[in-house]
Amino acid sequence: MAYSFPEEVLEYVLSFIKSDKDRNAVSLVCKSWYEIERWCRRRVFIGNCYAVSPMIMIRRFPEIRSVEIKGKPHFADFNLVPEGWGGYLYPWVVAMSRAYPMLEEIRLKRMVVSDECLEMIAKSFKNFRVLVMSSCEGFSTDGLASIAANCRNLRELDLRESEVEDLSGHWLSHFPDTCTSLVSLNIACLGSEVCFSSLERLVSRCTNLRTLQLNRTVPLEKLPNLLCRAPQLVELGCKKLKALSGFWDVVPAYLPAIYPVCSGLTSLNLSYANIQSPDIIKLVSQCQNLQRLWVLDYIEDSGLDVLASCCKNLEELRVFPSDPYELEPNVSLTEQGLVSVSEGCPKLQSVLFFCRRMSNAALFTIARNSPNLIRFRLCIIEAQAPDYLTQEPLDAGFGAIVENCRELRRLSLSGFLTDRVFEYIGKHAKKLEMLSIAFAGDGDMGLHHVLSGCDSLRKLEIRDSPFGDKALLANAAKLETMRSLWMSSCSVSYGACKLLGQKLRRLNVEVIDERGTPESRPESCPIEKIYIYRTLSGPRYDTPDFIWTMDEEGNTPLGIA
Amino acid sequence: MWKPSRNVCKKIKEIMLSVKLILKLSSLLVLSNNQLQKPLLEMFFILFSLNSLRLEELVLYVDYDLKFLGAVRKVWWPLGRLRKKLYCNAVCHDHRSAARVMSSPSTISPFASATHLYHTFIFSYIALSSLNTFRFLSSNIVQHCTVFILREMKSYIWLQTTDGSIQQVEQEVAMFCPMICQEVLQTGMGSSKNYAIKLPPRVNPAVLGLILEYCRFHQLPGHSDKELKTYDEKFIRLDTQGLCQLISAADSLKLRSLVDLTSRALARIIEGKTPEEIRETFHIPDDLTEEEKLEPLRNVTGDPRIRLLNRLYERKRKDLKEREKIKKADVAEELIDKRSVDDLLSFINGGDSDPKRVTTSKKKKKNRRQNDQPRNITSNSENENHGKALDSLKSESHNGQMQDVSSSIQASVMQDSPSATVLSNFDEEYVDEEMDPAVMEEIDREVEDFARRINSVWSERQGNERRRLPVFIHGDSFVARYTG
């Protein structure tokens, strides 16, 4: 029997559909759904600030309340993206300040945010609530001061991992006395001392404050004072505390102080804590409900063993190196620690693990023990290190990971790898969305396997691997289905880039070469870096002079003039 | 004369039974709001007056109009033996206002000042929650009070669906739907078969049954959250078609809680599906063209530069479509052939495939250019004029007079240029269907040239600005572009 979907209630139905992917699918059902969806979309996520222009966004979604924008490629975290690359927030704020006076949330990642931007944000959006800047740069505490002074309803200010020019610690005092709405404040990345009395007053009047992440200049002995001012935080500390982080200069003697709250902890971040294995072990063994642990390699294999036996609900583990530049291992952390965690923690989903040696056998075991892995990022500190037992490449080990972990969405490779591993990845990693490759492969076949095999691949980043034109050109159409491709120090020639620019008009093909215009070299000469991304708004207008966008004639715009 | 329905008769019988028990009552207090059906009240009084021979006092708190009270009085003649008769027209919509009425001295004084206290029968059809009122009454005012509460005395609302069928529904169930409640309160409809409430067309009899079932459960107080949750979960187990009809009906009855419940169920169906699958699930025809799925760079601000790019973009998309067609054909071929990847690579790289096709088309273009040489020279010089004109355009456009300037530019270009047709086309979005393909191609090329020229001038300017103002490049050009 024929019936139709009642469109008059679609808006209600859509209010229960939150994920961007589902909203996108809805908008492509038919014309009327497209229209209804675009008018009731309140949240938009832009994975690449050059993939659309602010005008396109505003025209398509006139009633946005919350915006999340990402700027620079992920490899910027590894200093591979040159200074001045772009990713400016300014045009977005200018456009949004006119179009979205009711905007409430801005979440940014790897964007360049000027003080002027922050000032405009502070003054344009009357009901502004949430500002999250993750790994952003270009602003100072002056900008933060104008946010503090003008955003009356601010609930969340989070500067996680941003580079802030620290002009003064007094910006906190710009929060007016009427500001009581803060729920979350993260200023852990600031370098200079904050004005403690302002902080104290702020904390005591914001009765809803739940998360407070301070920088290391707030001395430990003053913390009790602060906590006294904020009974709700103390209460959290006693009973409901869920996440604990910080511990800048924590002295082992202080640790027993947090033992009482440990059993309630679900998230523990010790990635800045200089405490040694025995103390970590004591701490971790108290935290039986832990779901997420970030820790330095001081935890050592013995600590990971304890973790595996105590924390049965562990979902995410990140182990960072305490001294990555030291050639000789300074702690006894090996693949065995990760193996025992995979054995002991059946709910393990996400792993980021820095270590100094790895074996295929260990990877086999991990793959067998943790079939539910969604993110697996393994970083063996020494580049191209083979299986330390057999001196074989780690192909088979990573192959086992992609074969057994069917839900794997993010994978970072390291160690000695040949094209064979990419064959496995292309064959098995059907849900893989992001892949990071460094110092791996033998030649074009490797990249070809990945591009032709991984159906869900959205982001691919490659450095220092011998992949070149053949694989790229053969799978050019695949690039249009992906968000972005980054290749640096690979074997892609300038000629191939030109060709890609001609063939794929929905992509921006940007050659990044700090040696000067690639026109001055033969076309077959490999370029330094290439960043290719899907876009609706055409070539960007703010390219610095070391970036050349390949247009449809295979020329750069400057080349014509 | 009003003829009671079977249900009402049954009700009256019940009342009679209780009345028999209270034949010795000497005083009656009636509290009622308009939820009590008038005919039923009349009938009750008739029966009561015949049976309660010892009644000496009647206190009536109702919110009917006086006219109705008059009608009631007519049938009260047997009550003539009442020593005190008291009519009180108080509007009690809920138990709180009833309590207020009862507690105000003027209304209760006749009652309270009575020298002898009577047994009192309180007949209430206020809300069920009015128990508090009676507690108040019994403790403060009436010392010897026999309280009878006839709970759940059913009354009915008549509803009519679009197919003409009429049914009667328990009042409290029907009134759970805000739309029906509103209708009853505002228009007084629904009290009899002849005045049935006409339901919106989206409510068919089958769905109405379902909705009433939902209301019947939810109007009852006292369910725990868990009970409600399990009921809802069971209730919503319907196929997609059922859900669609249900949500539509619930929406027209303004039953928001049910709309939400159904919305959530539909959202769960939609989640994780591709557009194609959603269309299949709900039988929605796909009326989006491929072009629409590719967000176009549509002109918003009147910036001539964007207009040009639009035009180009449109053409690009057409190209792309053709290419895709070819590509699809290629894919079909590839599926059949079993060459190794290396072979394919060399085929793609060196053979007669895409890249080569690009170069051949380039060659063709070159040839054509050579043929058109004499014309090209003139158009080139004209293009330079355009460039200058555009320069002035841009400097003016920085002053924010984009619209005026662009039209004046068009005018000036039209005067001295054979490519005027091109420019006049910019305003209309894409009008090239009826044009001669050869002319079109030429126009396209000119447009392209033009665009590139503007582009280069633009980027030059940008470059300058960048050098001057390292921080504000973005901002400046942006403001200029979108303030117009």
mmCIF file of N, CA, C and O in Angstrom, chain A residues 426-480:
data_model
loop_
_atom_site.group_PDB
_atom_site.id
_atom_site.type_symbol
_atom_site.label_atom_id
_atom_site.label_comp_id
_atom_site.label_asym_id
_atom_site.label_seq_id
_atom_site.Cartn_x
_atom_site.Cartn_y
_atom_site.Cartn_z
ATOM 1 N N GLY A 426 44.579 -2.943 2.181
ATOM 2 C CA GLY A 426 43.603 -2.754 1.106
ATOM 3 C C GLY A 426 42.579 -3.866 1.082
ATOM 4 O O GLY A 426 41.413 -3.661 0.756
ATOM 5 N N LYS A 427 43.028 -5.055 1.456
ATOM 6 C CA LYS A 427 42.133 -6.204 1.364
ATOM 7 C C LYS A 427 41.155 -6.264 2.541
ATOM 8 O O LYS A 427 39.989 -6.605 2.368
ATOM 9 N N HIS A 428 41.642 -5.924 3.730
ATOM 10 C CA HIS A 428 40.818 -6.176 4.920
ATOM 11 C C HIS A 428 40.228 -4.929 5.569
ATOM 12 O O HIS A 428 39.169 -5.001 6.159
ATOM 13 N N ALA A 429 40.924 -3.802 5.491
ATOM 14 C CA ALA A 429 40.498 -2.643 6.287
ATOM 15 C C ALA A 429 39.397 -1.884 5.562
ATOM 16 O O ALA A 429 39.582 -0.775 5.096
ATOM 17 N N LYS A 430 38.223 -2.487 5.524
ATOM 18 C CA LYS A 430 37.145 -1.894 4.736
ATOM 19 C C LYS A 430 36.486 -0.718 5.447
ATOM 20 O O LYS A 430 35.780 0.058 4.836
ATOM 21 N N LYS A 431 36.651 -0.628 6.748
ATOM 22 C CA LYS A 431 36.018 0.487 7.464
ATOM 23 C C LYS A 431 37.034 1.561 7.847
ATOM 24 O O LYS A 431 36.686 2.530 8.508
ATOM 25 N N LEU A 432 38.265 1.385 7.433
ATOM 26 C CA LEU A 432 39.321 2.325 7.807
ATOM 27 C C LEU A 432 39.022 3.717 7.245
ATOM 28 O O LEU A 432 38.726 3.870 6.073
ATOM 29 N N GLU A 433 39.078 4.733 8.114
ATOM 30 C CA GLU A 433 38.786 6.092 7.672
ATOM 31 C C GLU A 433 40.028 6.970 7.634
ATOM 32 O O GLU A 433 40.106 7.890 6.845
ATOM 33 N N MET A 434 40.957 6.712 8.520
ATOM 34 C CA MET A 434 42.164 7.540 8.514
ATOM 35 C C MET A 434 43.393 6.650 8.656
ATOM 36 O O MET A 434 43.453 5.798 9.539
ATOM 37 N N LEU A 435 44.345 6.880 7.791
ATOM 38 C CA LEU A 435 45.552 6.072 7.793
ATOM 39 C C LEU A 435 46.778 6.975 7.762
ATOM 40 O O LEU A 435 46.853 7.892 6.944
ATOM 41 N N SER A 436 47.689 6.738 8.671
ATOM 42 C CA SER A 436 48.938 7.501 8.695
ATOM 43 C C SER A 436 50.094 6.570 8.379
ATOM 44 O O SER A 436 50.248 5.523 9.004
ATOM 45 N N ILE A 437 50.902 6.983 7.417
ATOM 46 C CA ILE A 437 52.016 6.149 6.978
ATOM 47 C C ILE A 437 53.296 6.963 7.063
ATOM 48 O O ILE A 437 53.336 8.102 6.611
ATOM 49 N N ALA A 438 54.320 6.378 7.632
ATOM 50 C CA ALA A 438 55.605 7.060 7.670
ATOM 51 C C ALA A 438 56.725 6.048 7.425
ATOM 52 O O ALA A 438 56.702 4.961 7.985
ATOM 53 N N PHE A 439 57.643 6.418 6.585
ATOM 54 C CA PHE A 439 58.830 5.589 6.326
ATOM 55 C C PHE A 439 58.442 4.148 6.012
ATOM 56 O O PHE A 439 58.902 3.209 6.651
ATOM 57 N N ALA A 440 57.548 3.956 5.050
ATOM 58 C CA ALA A 440 57.091 2.598 4.783
ATOM 59 C C ALA A 440 56.903 2.361 3.296
ATOM 60 O O ALA A 440 56.808 3.296 2.506
ATOM 61 N N GLY A 441 56.866 1.092 2.911
ATOM 62 C CA GLY A 441 56.570 0.702 1.540
ATOM 63 C C GLY A 441 57.787 0.639 0.648
ATOM 64 O O GLY A 441 58.869 1.116 0.988
ATOM 65 N N ASP A 442 57.579 -0.014 -0.514
ATOM 66 C CA ASP A 442 58.677 -0.133 -1.478
ATOM 67 C C ASP A 442 58.440 0.712 -2.710
ATOM 68 O O ASP A 442 59.357 1.050 -3.429
ATOM 69 N N GLY A 443 57.161 0.993 -3.016
ATOM 70 C CA GLY A 443 56.911 1.723 -4.249
ATOM 71 C C GLY A 443 55.431 1.903 -4.465
ATOM 72 O O GLY A 443 54.643 1.749 -3.541
ATOM 73 N N ASP A 444 55.088 2.206 -5.722
ATOM 74 C CA ASP A 444 53.719 2.593 -6.030
ATOM 75 C C ASP A 444 52.663 1.564 -5.671
ATOM 76 O O ASP A 444 51.532 1.914 -5.352
ATOM 77 N N MET A 445 53.028 0.290 -5.737
ATOM 78 C CA MET A 445 52.006 -0.715 -5.485
ATOM 79 C C MET A 445 51.389 -0.557 -4.101
ATOM 80 O O MET A 445 50.198 -0.775 -3.916
ATOM 81 N N GLY A 446 52.201 -0.176 -3.128
ATOM 82 C CA GLY A 446 51.700 -0.013 -1.772
ATOM 83 C C GLY A 446 50.551 0.976 -1.722
ATOM 84 O O GLY A 446 49.455 0.662 -1.253
ATOM 85 N N LEU A 447 50.794 2.172 -2.250
ATOM 86 C CA LEU A 447 49.762 3.204 -2.246
ATOM 87 C C LEU A 447 48.564 2.762 -3.080
ATOM 88 O O LEU A 447 47.415 3.015 -2.730
ATOM 89 N N HIS A 448 48.865 2.067 -4.164
ATOM 90 C CA HIS A 448 47.773 1.605 -5.025
ATOM 91 C C HIS A 448 46.835 0.663 -4.267
ATOM 92 O O HIS A 448 45.619 0.771 -4.374
ATOM 93 N N HIS A 449 47.407 -0.242 -3.486
ATOM 94 C CA HIS A 449 46.584 -1.159 -2.704
ATOM 95 C C HIS A 449 45.659 -0.402 -1.767
ATOM 96 O O HIS A 449 44.481 -0.710 -1.646
ATOM 97 N N VAL A 450 46.231 0.595 -1.090
ATOM 98 C CA VAL A 450 45.440 1.347 -0.114
ATOM 99 C C VAL A 450 44.318 2.103 -0.818
ATOM 100 O O VAL A 450 43.148 2.011 -0.443
ATOM 101 N N LEU A 451 44.674 2.846 -1.862
ATOM 102 C CA LEU A 451 43.675 3.697 -2.509
ATOM 103 C C LEU A 451 42.597 2.876 -3.209
ATOM 104 O O LEU A 451 41.437 3.256 -3.244
ATOM 105 N N SER A 452 42.996 1.729 -3.753
ATOM 106 C CA SER A 452 41.992 0.957 -4.474
ATOM 107 C C SER A 452 41.222 0.030 -3.539
ATOM 108 O O SER A 452 40.130 -0.410 -3.869
ATOM 109 N N GLY A 453 41.771 -0.214 -2.356
ATOM 110 C CA GLY A 453 41.123 -1.201 -1.496
ATOM 111 C C GLY A 453 40.278 -0.645 -0.365
ATOM 112 O O GLY A 453 39.195 -1.141 -0.107
ATOM 113 N N CYS A 454 40.768 0.397 0.301
ATOM 114 C CA CYS A 454 40.069 0.869 1.503
ATOM 115 C C CYS A 454 38.854 1.701 1.099
ATOM 116 O O CYS A 454 38.976 2.879 0.790
ATOM 117 N N ASP A 455 37.693 1.094 1.154
ATOM 118 C CA ASP A 455 36.493 1.747 0.627
ATOM 119 C C ASP A 455 36.059 2.959 1.429
ATOM 120 O O ASP A 455 35.465 3.875 0.891
ATOM 121 N N SER A 456 36.330 2.946 2.724
ATOM 122 C CA SER A 456 35.810 4.040 3.559
ATOM 123 C C SER A 456 36.854 5.115 3.831
ATOM 124 O O SER A 456 36.600 6.021 4.617
ATOM 125 N N LEU A 457 37.994 5.003 3.207
ATOM 126 C CA LEU A 457 39.105 5.905 3.543
ATOM 127 C C LEU A 457 38.726 7.360 3.297
ATOM 128 O O LEU A 457 38.197 7.710 2.241
ATOM 129 N N ARG A 458 38.958 8.201 4.303
ATOM 130 C CA ARG A 458 38.651 9.627 4.158
ATOM 131 C C ARG A 458 39.907 10.481 4.255
ATOM 132 O O ARG A 458 40.018 11.486 3.576
ATOM 133 N N LYS A 459 40.802 10.090 5.129
ATOM 134 C CA LYS A 459 42.015 10.891 5.268
ATOM 135 C C LYS A 459 43.227 9.970 5.172
ATOM 136 O O LYS A 459 43.292 8.942 5.842
ATOM 137 N N LEU A 460 44.156 10.385 4.355
ATOM 138 C CA LEU A 460 45.371 9.604 4.215
ATOM 139 C C LEU A 460 46.548 10.552 4.334
ATOM 140 O O LEU A 460 46.580 11.591 3.672
ATOM 141 N N GLU A 461 47.469 10.232 5.203
ATOM 142 C CA GLU A 461 48.646 11.089 5.332
ATOM 143 C C GLU A 461 49.896 10.216 5.254
ATOM 144 O O GLU A 461 49.995 9.179 5.893
ATOM 145 N N ILE A 462 50.806 10.674 4.426
ATOM 146 C CA ILE A 462 51.996 9.875 4.150
ATOM 147 C C ILE A 462 53.218 10.771 4.212
ATOM 148 O O ILE A 462 53.205 11.888 3.705
ATOM 149 N N ARG A 463 54.254 10.286 4.855
ATOM 150 C CA ARG A 463 55.518 11.029 4.805
ATOM 151 C C ARG A 463 56.670 10.051 4.571
ATOM 152 O O ARG A 463 56.622 8.893 4.971
ATOM 153 N N ASP A 464 57.648 10.533 3.870
ATOM 154 C CA ASP A 464 58.890 9.801 3.671
ATOM 155 C C ASP A 464 58.662 8.358 3.231
ATOM 156 O O ASP A 464 59.184 7.424 3.825
ATOM 157 N N SER A 465 57.838 8.214 2.202
ATOM 158 C CA SER A 465 57.600 6.879 1.674
ATOM 159 C C SER A 465 57.713 6.950 0.152
ATOM 160 O O SER A 465 57.340 7.953 -0.445
ATOM 161 N N PRO A 466 58.203 5.886 -0.467
ATOM 162 C CA PRO A 466 58.530 5.971 -1.891
ATOM 163 C C PRO A 466 57.316 5.808 -2.804
ATOM 164 O O PRO A 466 57.327 4.992 -3.709
ATOM 165 N N PHE A 467 56.228 6.534 -2.525
ATOM 166 C CA PHE A 467 55.053 6.451 -3.380
ATOM 167 C C PHE A 467 55.079 7.585 -4.384
ATOM 168 O O PHE A 467 55.379 8.716 -4.028
ATOM 169 N N GLY A 468 54.678 7.276 -5.612
ATOM 170 C CA GLY A 468 54.804 8.306 -6.628
ATOM 171 C C GLY A 468 53.597 8.432 -7.532
ATOM 172 O O GLY A 468 52.484 8.055 -7.173
ATOM 173 N N ASP A 469 53.874 8.949 -8.733
ATOM 174 C CA ASP A 469 52.836 9.355 -9.674
ATOM 175 C C ASP A 469 51.899 8.224 -10.071
ATOM 176 O O ASP A 469 50.690 8.402 -10.127
ATOM 177 N N LYS A 470 52.494 7.073 -10.353
ATOM 178 C CA LYS A 470 51.689 6.005 -10.932
ATOM 179 C C LYS A 470 50.472 5.695 -10.080
ATOM 180 O O LYS A 470 49.345 5.705 -10.553
ATOM 181 N N ALA A 471 50.746 5.417 -8.812
ATOM 182 C CA ALA A 471 49.662 5.020 -7.922
ATOM 183 C C ALA A 471 48.654 6.151 -7.763
ATOM 184 O O ALA A 471 47.444 5.930 -7.739
ATOM 185 N N LEU A 472 49.160 7.353 -7.685
ATOM 186 C CA LEU A 472 48.291 8.505 -7.457
ATOM 187 C C LEU A 472 47.371 8.726 -8.652
ATOM 188 O O LEU A 472 46.160 8.893 -8.519
ATOM 189 N N LEU A 473 47.958 8.696 -9.843
ATOM 190 C CA LEU A 473 47.164 8.969 -11.039
ATOM 191 C C LEU A 473 46.192 7.832 -11.335
ATOM 192 O O LEU A 473 45.074 8.055 -11.776
ATOM 193 N N ALA A 474 46.636 6.614 -11.060
ATOM 194 C CA ALA A 474 45.763 5.482 -11.343
ATOM 195 C C ALA A 474 44.521 5.519 -10.466
ATOM 196 O O ALA A 474 43.475 5.007 -10.843
ATOM 197 N N ASN A 475 44.642 6.119 -9.281
ATOM 198 C CA ASN A 475 43.501 6.141 -8.365
ATOM 199 C C ASN A 475 42.983 7.553 -8.155
ATOM 200 O O ASN A 475 42.423 7.872 -7.108
ATOM 201 N N ALA A 476 43.149 8.379 -9.191
ATOM 202 C CA ALA A 476 42.786 9.787 -9.044
ATOM 203 C C ALA A 476 41.326 9.952 -8.636
ATOM 204 O O ALA A 476 40.999 10.781 -7.788
ATOM 205 N N ALA A 477 40.456 9.128 -9.222
ATOM 206 C CA ALA A 477 39.026 9.294 -8.928
ATOM 207 C C ALA A 477 38.735 9.028 -7.460
ATOM 208 O O ALA A 477 37.814 9.606 -6.880
ATOM 209 N N LYS A 478 39.524 8.164 -6.858
ATOM 210 C CA LYS A 478 39.324 7.850 -5.440
ATOM 211 C C LYS A 478 39.473 9.110 -4.570
ATOM 212 O O LYS A 478 38.789 9.269 -3.564
ATOM 213 N N LEU A 479 40.371 9.997 -5.010
ATOM 214 C CA LEU A 479 40.639 11.194 -4.215
ATOM 215 C C LEU A 479 39.384 12.041 -4.050
ATOM 216 O O LEU A 479 39.221 12.740 -3.061
ATOM 217 N N GLU A 480 38.499 11.976 -5.036
ATOM 218 C CA GLU A 480 37.277 12.793 -4.943
ATOM 219 C C GLU A 480 36.326 12.269 -3.880
ATOM 220 O O GLU A 480 35.416 12.965 -3.468
#
